[in-house]
Short mmCIF file of C-alpha atoms in Angstrom, two decimals:
data_model
loop_
_atom_site.label_atom_id
_atom_site.label_comp_id
_atom_site.label_asym_id
_atom_site.label_seq_id
_atom_site.Cartn_x
_atom_site.Cartn_y
_atom_site.Cartn_z
CA MET A 480 0.25 0.00 -0.07
CA ALA A 481 2.96 2.28 -0.13
CA LEU A 482 2.27 3.24 -3.82
CA VAL A 483 -1.37 4.16 -2.53
CA VAL A 484 -0.38 6.44 0.21
CA ILE A 485 2.28 8.31 -2.16
CA PHE A 486 -0.54 8.54 -4.52
CA ALA A 487 -2.78 10.56 -1.84
CA CYS A 488 0.14 12.96 -1.13
CA LEU A 489 1.06 13.49 -4.79
CA MET A 490 -2.66 13.83 -5.62
CA LYS A 491 -3.80 15.84 -3.28
CA TYR A 492 -0.60 18.26 -2.73
CA PRO A 493 -2.23 21.04 -4.92
CA GLY A 494 -5.87 21.51 -3.49
CA LEU A 495 -4.15 21.80 -0.42
CA ARG A 496 -1.26 23.77 -1.18
CA PHE A 497 -3.68 26.51 -2.48
CA GLY A 498 -5.61 27.28 0.61
CA GLY A 499 -2.88 28.91 2.24
CA GLU A 500 -1.56 31.22 -1.21
CA TYR A 501 -4.69 31.84 -2.07
CA ALA A 502 -4.92 33.60 2.09
CA ALA A 503 -1.06 34.99 0.79
CA ALA A 504 -2.27 36.60 -2.09
CA THR A 505 -5.99 38.09 -1.08
CA GLY A 506 -5.73 38.94 2.36
CA LYS A 507 -9.60 36.27 2.64
CA ASN A 508 -10.28 33.06 4.02
CA LEU A 509 -11.24 30.56 1.22
CA VAL A 510 -14.99 30.67 2.65
CA VAL A 511 -15.03 33.61 1.03
CA ASN A 512 -14.81 32.58 -2.13
CA TYR A 513 -16.84 30.20 -2.33
CA ARG A 514 -19.47 32.65 -1.24
CA GLN A 515 -18.44 34.20 -4.09
CA ARG A 516 -19.39 31.15 -6.37
CA GLY A 517 -23.10 31.74 -5.39
CA TRP A 518 -25.57 30.40 -3.05
CA LEU A 519 -25.96 27.20 -4.36
CA VAL A 520 -22.35 26.15 -4.37
CA PHE A 521 -21.55 27.31 -0.86
CA GLY A 522 -24.85 26.25 0.59
CA LEU A 523 -23.45 22.81 -0.92
CA PHE A 524 -20.70 23.83 1.15
CA SER A 525 -21.50 24.88 3.55
CA ILE A 526 -23.60 22.13 4.80
CA SER A 527 -21.19 19.57 3.47
CA GLN A 528 -18.51 21.06 6.07
CA LEU A 529 -21.18 21.53 8.91
CA PHE A 530 -21.34 18.02 8.07
CA SER A 531 -18.37 16.82 7.98
CA MET A 532 -16.22 18.80 10.67
CA VAL A 533 -18.70 16.86 13.36
CA PHE A 534 -16.84 13.07 12.60
CA ILE A 535 -13.40 14.53 12.07
CA ILE A 536 -12.87 16.47 15.18
CA ALA A 537 -14.79 12.95 16.58
CA ALA A 538 -12.35 10.75 15.36
CA VAL A 539 -9.57 12.82 15.48
CA SER A 540 -10.93 13.24 19.36
CA LEU A 541 -11.58 9.03 19.26
CA PHE A 542 -7.91 8.10 18.81
CA THR A 543 -6.06 10.79 21.30
CA SER A 544 -8.75 10.16 24.19
CA GLY A 545 -7.20 6.16 23.84
CA LEU A 546 -4.08 7.81 24.06
CA LEU A 547 -5.06 9.48 26.69
CA GLN A 548 -6.30 6.00 28.93
CA VAL A 549 -2.76 4.99 27.58
CA ALA A 550 -0.51 7.35 28.55
CA LEU A 551 -2.11 8.02 32.04
CA GLY A 552 -2.87 5.03 32.99
CA PHE A 553 -7.13 4.47 33.51
CA GLU A 554 -9.71 2.72 31.49
CA THR A 555 -13.36 4.04 30.23
CA GLY A 556 -15.49 3.73 27.92
CA PRO A 557 -15.30 5.48 24.36
CA VAL A 558 -17.97 8.19 24.77
CA MET A 559 -17.27 8.93 28.21
CA GLY A 560 -13.01 9.23 27.00
CA VAL A 561 -13.75 11.58 24.72
CA PHE A 562 -16.04 13.56 26.72
CA ILE A 563 -13.23 13.65 28.69
CA LEU A 564 -11.02 14.93 26.02
CA LEU A 565 -13.79 17.81 24.89
CA VAL A 566 -13.77 18.85 27.82
CA LEU A 567 -10.23 19.11 28.09
CA VAL A 568 -9.79 20.56 24.15
CA ALA A 569 -12.86 23.53 25.23
CA ALA A 570 -11.32 24.20 28.45
CA MET A 571 -8.07 24.56 27.03
CA LEU A 572 -9.57 26.82 23.89
CA MET A 573 -11.69 28.79 25.73
CA THR A 574 -8.98 29.83 28.04
CA GLY A 575 -6.30 30.80 25.84
CA HIS A 576 -4.02 27.36 28.16
CA TYR A 577 -2.86 25.70 25.08
CA LYS A 578 -0.29 28.54 24.42
CA VAL A 579 1.66 26.33 26.78
CA LEU A 580 1.51 23.77 24.72
CA GLU A 581 1.57 25.26 21.34
CA LYS A 582 4.48 26.74 22.52
CA SER A 583 6.14 23.43 23.20
CA ILE A 584 5.23 21.07 20.31
CA LYS A 585 7.51 21.97 17.82
CA VAL A 586 10.32 20.40 19.95
CA ILE A 587 8.08 17.21 21.04
CA VAL A 588 6.98 16.42 17.40
CA VAL A 589 10.96 16.61 16.45
CA PHE A 590 11.22 14.09 18.95
CA PHE A 591 8.39 11.99 17.39
CA THR A 592 9.36 12.07 14.18
CA LEU A 593 13.26 11.20 15.21
CA LEU A 594 12.12 7.88 17.61
CA THR A 595 10.18 7.56 14.10
CA THR A 596 12.73 7.69 12.25
CA VAL A 597 14.37 5.47 14.08
CA CYS A 598 12.37 2.90 14.49
CA MET A 599 11.81 2.97 10.42
CA LEU A 600 15.81 2.28 10.26
CA MET A 601 15.62 -0.52 12.24
CA VAL A 602 13.76 -2.78 10.67
CA VAL A 603 14.28 -1.79 6.85
CA ASP A 604 15.92 -5.56 6.52
CA ARG A 605 12.85 -6.76 7.71
CA LEU A 606 10.91 -5.50 4.73
CA ASP A 607 9.90 -7.36 1.54
CA TRP A 608 12.12 -4.75 -0.94
CA SER A 609 10.67 -7.29 -3.65
CA VAL A 610 8.72 -5.36 -7.05
CA SER A 611 5.94 -7.78 -6.24
CA ALA A 612 6.25 -6.41 -2.37
CA PHE A 613 4.31 -3.11 -3.86
CA ALA A 614 1.98 -4.53 -6.06
CA LEU A 615 -1.75 -3.72 -5.01
CA PRO A 616 -3.71 -6.66 -4.01
CA PRO A 617 -6.61 -8.05 -6.18
CA LEU A 618 -9.60 -5.55 -6.20
CA ASP A 619 -12.34 -6.12 -4.41
CA VAL A 620 -14.69 -3.94 -1.84
CA PRO A 621 -12.35 -4.47 1.15
CA THR A 622 -9.42 -3.18 -0.98
CA ILE A 623 -11.40 -0.38 -2.22
CA LEU A 624 -12.23 0.79 1.17
CA PHE A 625 -9.24 0.49 2.45
CA ILE A 626 -8.06 2.83 -0.99
CA VAL A 627 -10.51 5.20 0.07
CA ALA A 628 -10.44 5.39 3.61
CA LEU A 629 -5.59 5.99 3.04
CA VAL A 630 -6.44 8.64 0.29
CA GLY A 631 -8.95 10.37 2.73
CA PHE A 632 -6.96 11.04 5.53
CA MET A 633 -3.47 10.91 3.73
CA PRO A 634 -1.54 13.00 4.75
CA SER A 635 -4.51 15.21 5.65
CA PRO A 636 -8.13 15.56 4.30
CA THR A 637 -8.76 18.52 2.09
CA ASP A 638 -10.69 20.83 4.60
CA ALA A 639 -7.35 21.27 5.82
CA SER A 640 -7.12 24.24 2.91
CA ILE A 641 -9.41 26.20 4.95
CA LEU A 642 -7.79 26.44 7.72
CA GLN A 643 -5.19 26.92 6.29
CA SER A 644 -6.64 29.78 4.38
CA LEU A 645 -8.47 30.52 8.11
CA TRP A 646 -5.08 31.03 9.97
CA THR A 647 -3.25 32.87 7.44
CA VAL A 648 -5.70 35.83 7.15
CA ALA A 649 -5.73 35.60 10.82
CA ARG A 650 -1.27 35.54 11.12
CA ALA A 651 -1.69 38.77 8.95
CA GLU A 652 -3.23 40.21 10.71
CA SER A 653 -1.89 39.53 13.93
CA GLU A 654 1.19 40.90 12.14
CA GLY A 655 0.04 43.44 10.10
CA ARG A 656 1.63 41.77 7.22
CA ARG A 657 0.51 39.42 4.71
CA ALA A 658 2.88 36.67 4.05
CA SER A 659 4.87 36.30 0.49
CA LYS A 660 4.14 33.20 -2.18
CA GLU A 661 7.38 32.44 -1.78
CA GLU A 662 6.73 32.39 2.57
CA SER A 663 3.61 29.95 1.97
CA ARG A 664 4.74 28.20 -0.53
CA PHE A 665 7.51 27.01 2.00
CA ASP A 666 5.94 26.82 4.92
CA PHE A 667 3.13 24.36 3.44
CA ASN A 668 5.83 22.32 1.66
CA VAL A 669 7.71 21.88 5.02
CA GLY A 670 4.59 20.78 7.10
CA TYR A 671 3.32 18.73 4.05
CA ILE A 672 6.52 17.14 3.13
CA THR A 673 7.63 15.79 6.72
CA SER A 674 4.16 14.72 6.69
CA CYS A 675 4.33 12.30 3.38
CA ILE A 676 7.81 10.75 4.87
CA LEU A 677 6.16 10.06 8.56
CA ALA A 678 2.97 8.42 6.60
CA VAL A 679 5.35 6.20 4.56
CA PHE A 680 7.64 5.47 7.59
CA PHE A 681 4.17 4.31 9.28
CA LEU A 682 3.02 2.26 6.58
CA PHE A 683 6.51 0.49 6.77
CA LEU A 684 6.57 0.67 10.44
CA GLY A 685 3.57 -1.77 10.57
CA THR A 686 4.47 -3.56 7.55
CA ALA A 687 7.17 -4.96 9.58
CA VAL A 688 6.23 -5.56 13.28
CA LEU A 689 2.59 -6.01 12.85
CA PHE A 690 2.18 -7.43 9.71
CA GLU A 691 5.06 -9.78 9.42
CA SER A 692 4.27 -11.23 12.24
CA GLY A 693 0.41 -11.58 12.05
CA VAL A 694 -0.38 -9.66 14.92
CA GLU A 695 -3.65 -8.59 14.57
CA MET A 696 -4.31 -4.48 15.81
CA PRO A 697 -7.22 -4.79 18.64
CA ALA A 698 -10.91 -3.08 18.15
CA ASP A 699 -11.61 -0.19 20.61
CA ASN A 700 -9.85 2.77 20.37
CA ALA A 701 -7.24 2.62 23.48
CA GLY A 702 -6.62 -1.49 22.31
CA PHE A 703 -5.48 0.87 18.91
CA ALA A 704 -3.15 2.89 21.06
CA ARG A 705 -1.81 0.89 23.15
CA GLY A 706 -1.13 -1.69 20.31
CA LEU A 707 0.61 1.63 17.94
CA LEU A 708 2.73 2.27 20.75
CA GLU A 709 4.07 -1.23 21.02
CA VAL A 710 5.07 -1.59 17.72
CA TYR A 711 8.15 1.47 18.98
CA THR A 712 8.48 -0.55 21.98
CA SER A 713 9.12 -4.17 20.21
CA VAL A 714 11.66 -2.22 18.05
CA ILE A 715 13.70 -0.08 20.27
CA GLY A 716 12.50 -1.47 23.82
CA ASP A 717 10.05 -1.67 26.58
CA TRP A 718 12.11 1.66 28.09
CA SER A 719 10.46 3.75 25.75
CA TYR A 720 6.31 2.78 26.29
CA TYR A 721 5.60 5.29 28.61
CA VAL A 722 8.06 8.68 26.51
CA MET A 723 6.03 7.64 23.67
CA ALA A 724 2.76 6.99 25.20
CA ILE A 725 3.35 11.19 26.38
CA THR A 726 5.18 11.84 23.32
CA ALA A 727 2.14 10.62 20.99
CA LEU A 728 -0.12 12.41 23.44
CA CYS A 729 1.39 15.65 23.15
CA VAL A 730 1.02 15.90 19.36
CA MET A 731 -2.62 14.14 19.33
CA LEU A 732 -3.80 16.70 21.79
CA SER A 733 -1.93 19.29 20.01
CA THR A 734 -4.02 18.38 16.54
CA ALA A 735 -7.38 17.59 18.64
CA LEU A 736 -6.69 21.15 19.88
CA THR A 737 -5.67 22.81 16.02
CA VAL A 738 -9.03 20.60 14.52
CA THR A 739 -11.44 21.73 17.16
CA ASP A 740 -10.14 25.56 17.02
CA GLY A 741 -10.32 25.19 12.93
CA MET A 742 -13.41 23.80 12.33
CA THR A 743 -14.71 25.93 15.33
CA ARG A 744 -13.71 29.17 12.98
CA MET A 745 -14.61 27.41 9.60
CA ALA A 746 -17.82 27.22 11.37
CA LEU A 747 -17.48 31.27 12.17
CA ALA A 748 -17.18 31.82 8.67
CA ILE A 749 -19.52 30.64 7.17
CA GLY A 750 -21.71 32.28 9.70
CA SER A 751 -19.83 35.53 8.60
CA GLU A 752 -20.80 34.70 5.22
CA SER A 753 -24.53 33.57 5.43
CA LEU A 754 -25.16 36.06 8.33
CA PRO A 755 -22.75 38.84 7.36
CA GLU A 756 -24.92 41.11 9.89
CA GLN A 757 -24.13 39.14 13.17
CA ASP A 758 -20.85 39.60 15.40
CA TRP A 759 -19.35 36.35 14.26
CA HIS A 760 -15.88 37.40 15.70
CA SER A 761 -16.81 37.32 19.45
CA ASP A 762 -15.56 35.76 21.90
CA ARG A 763 -18.68 35.18 22.89
CA TYR A 764 -19.79 33.14 19.11
CA TYR A 765 -16.98 31.30 19.35
CA ASN A 766 -17.32 29.63 22.57
CA VAL A 767 -21.21 28.83 21.92
CA VAL A 768 -19.66 27.16 18.49
CA LEU A 769 -16.77 25.53 20.09
CA ILE A 770 -19.44 24.02 22.60
CA VAL A 771 -22.23 23.18 19.74
CA LEU A 772 -19.35 21.50 17.81
CA CYS A 773 -18.57 19.53 20.69
CA LEU A 774 -21.40 18.07 21.98
CA ALA A 775 -22.24 16.99 18.10
CA ALA A 776 -19.02 14.98 18.27
CA LEU A 777 -19.54 13.20 21.18
CA LEU A 778 -23.75 12.76 20.23
CA VAL A 779 -22.33 10.94 16.50
CA ILE A 780 -20.26 8.97 19.01
CA GLN A 781 -22.67 7.93 20.84
CA THR A 782 -24.98 6.86 18.08
CA LEU A 783 -22.74 6.08 15.44
CA LEU A 784 -20.05 4.11 17.01
CA GLN A 785 -20.15 0.05 16.59
CA SER A 786 -16.17 -0.09 16.42
CA PHE A 787 -13.72 1.83 16.07
CA ALA A 788 -11.64 0.91 12.80
CA ARG A 789 -15.73 1.24 11.92
CA PHE A 790 -15.85 4.43 12.78
CA MET A 791 -12.60 5.75 11.46
CA ASP A 792 -13.33 4.15 8.01
CA MET A 793 -16.36 5.49 8.09
CA THR A 794 -15.40 9.60 8.90
CA SER A 795 -12.70 8.05 5.80
CA VAL A 796 -15.10 8.00 3.09
CA ILE A 797 -16.76 11.45 4.18
CA VAL A 798 -14.06 13.38 4.02
CA PHE A 799 -12.58 11.25 0.67
CA PHE A 800 -15.66 12.29 -1.54
CA ILE A 801 -16.00 15.76 0.23
CA GLY A 802 -12.14 15.85 -1.34
CA PRO A 803 -12.33 16.47 -5.02
CA PHE A 804 -14.92 19.43 -5.22
CA LEU A 805 -12.73 20.92 -2.46
CA ALA A 806 -9.50 20.72 -4.88
CA LEU A 807 -12.28 21.77 -7.66
CA LEU A 808 -13.38 24.92 -5.70
CA ASN A 809 -9.58 26.02 -4.97
CA HIS A 810 -8.29 25.41 -8.46
CA ARG A 811 -10.77 27.06 -9.27
CA ALA A 812 -9.83 30.00 -6.63
CA ILE A 813 -6.13 30.36 -7.27
CA PHE A 814 -6.49 30.49 -11.07
CA SER A 815 -9.28 33.18 -10.61
CA ASP A 816 -9.06 36.04 -11.94
CA GLU A 817 -8.60 38.10 -8.38
CA ILE A 818 -5.83 36.56 -7.40
CA PRO A 819 -2.98 38.26 -10.27
CA LYS A 820 -0.69 36.47 -12.74
CA ASP A 821 2.80 36.29 -11.36
CA LYS A 822 1.34 35.25 -7.48
CA GLN A 823 -0.76 32.24 -9.40
CA PRO A 824 0.92 29.10 -9.89
CA GLY A 825 2.57 27.73 -12.72
CA ARG A 826 1.93 25.99 -15.52
CA ILE A 827 3.15 22.72 -14.25
CA ILE A 828 1.13 23.59 -11.05
CA ARG A 829 -2.19 23.61 -12.78
CA ILE A 830 -1.82 20.69 -14.68
CA TRP A 831 -1.21 18.19 -11.55
CA SER A 832 -3.95 20.50 -9.82
CA ILE A 833 -6.35 19.12 -12.86
CA VAL A 834 -4.76 15.96 -13.25
CA SER A 835 -5.19 15.57 -9.31
CA ILE A 836 -8.79 16.00 -9.54
CA VAL A 837 -9.76 13.97 -12.41
CA SER A 838 -8.01 11.18 -10.41
CA LEU A 839 -9.81 11.94 -7.08
CA PHE A 840 -12.90 11.99 -9.24
CA LEU A 841 -12.15 8.74 -10.94
CA LEU A 842 -11.69 6.40 -7.83
CA MET A 843 -14.73 8.00 -6.40
CA VAL A 844 -16.69 7.01 -9.60
CA VAL A 845 -14.65 3.52 -8.86
CA TYR A 846 -16.03 3.20 -5.01
CA CYS A 847 -18.90 3.55 -5.77
CA TYR A 848 -19.19 0.88 -8.64
CA TYR A 849 -17.74 -1.32 -6.52
CA ARG A 850 -19.92 -0.80 -3.80
CA LEU A 851 -23.36 -0.32 -5.30
CA PHE A 852 -22.52 -3.64 -8.29
CA VAL A 853 -19.88 -5.92 -6.99
CA SER A 854 -20.47 -5.98 -3.41
CA GLY A 855 -24.50 -6.94 -3.66
#
């Protein structure tokens, strides 16, 4: 499946990159551009995002709550675990205490990346590097579902482009200047390439430690988190268990904070474009929307969670189906008349973007065909 991860990283690159570049060039977020496309486009976007953001928050919270239980050594059900985590996340966002974690997270991420790289290098000789090992398995419904799940979240949902545009605008307002095209592109490329490399490393680690030994990951979130940590301890020793537990928890807690804050800001941006007469930028609106999204995510887990793996697959499919449409909207935004030609991406990226959009839509058609006609 390494080729699938690489395919996902290549195909999603343009759509994700355009968010920050659009904001840097115009000083506006992507939600504003979507509204300029008309009420039909904006309405469909708003409905899909208000739907998907709840599932994304729920999925990230479900996994992070598993790490929280493992790192702190307590056990509870998935719903209560997510409730505890979301209370913590909401409290940190509303009081600003997340800034303490924000200051140290870069060091923690570097440490986590180094440990993952070391583990990857230590298992290189266990992997099958023959050409046949990289071949895709026969296409059937489970394989297609797995591919779609990988493409949906690898290396991140296309929704992240909207969050990137929101944060780029916010940073420009706080710094009093817009980032240049080169600055925006460099910042994005560093983070994106790192994420893609880590995604491939995780796949190789899982293949070497789990697949080759025939070990199956537990179906619950805490068990899955514990199994993930044991991948590391089996390679570098038992001493690393709690070190990795705390490190992974900090990384995922930061992710949960980032995702929840970003989705709240996106919901506020949608509200601002829908009802501009309201003061959507006030703390009161932020706190209310934040609480509503957290409660909605908790309700989704309470009503739809059957197993950790199935819920993550369902969320991945939802994210995947929205992705190609967002990539198309982002392509139209960055190559629109409001962007000066000298600030638009070059011809290679334009072609790359078109190929990516077509490829993602084709994969969607293949998935629908297998789901509707082959599985029956």
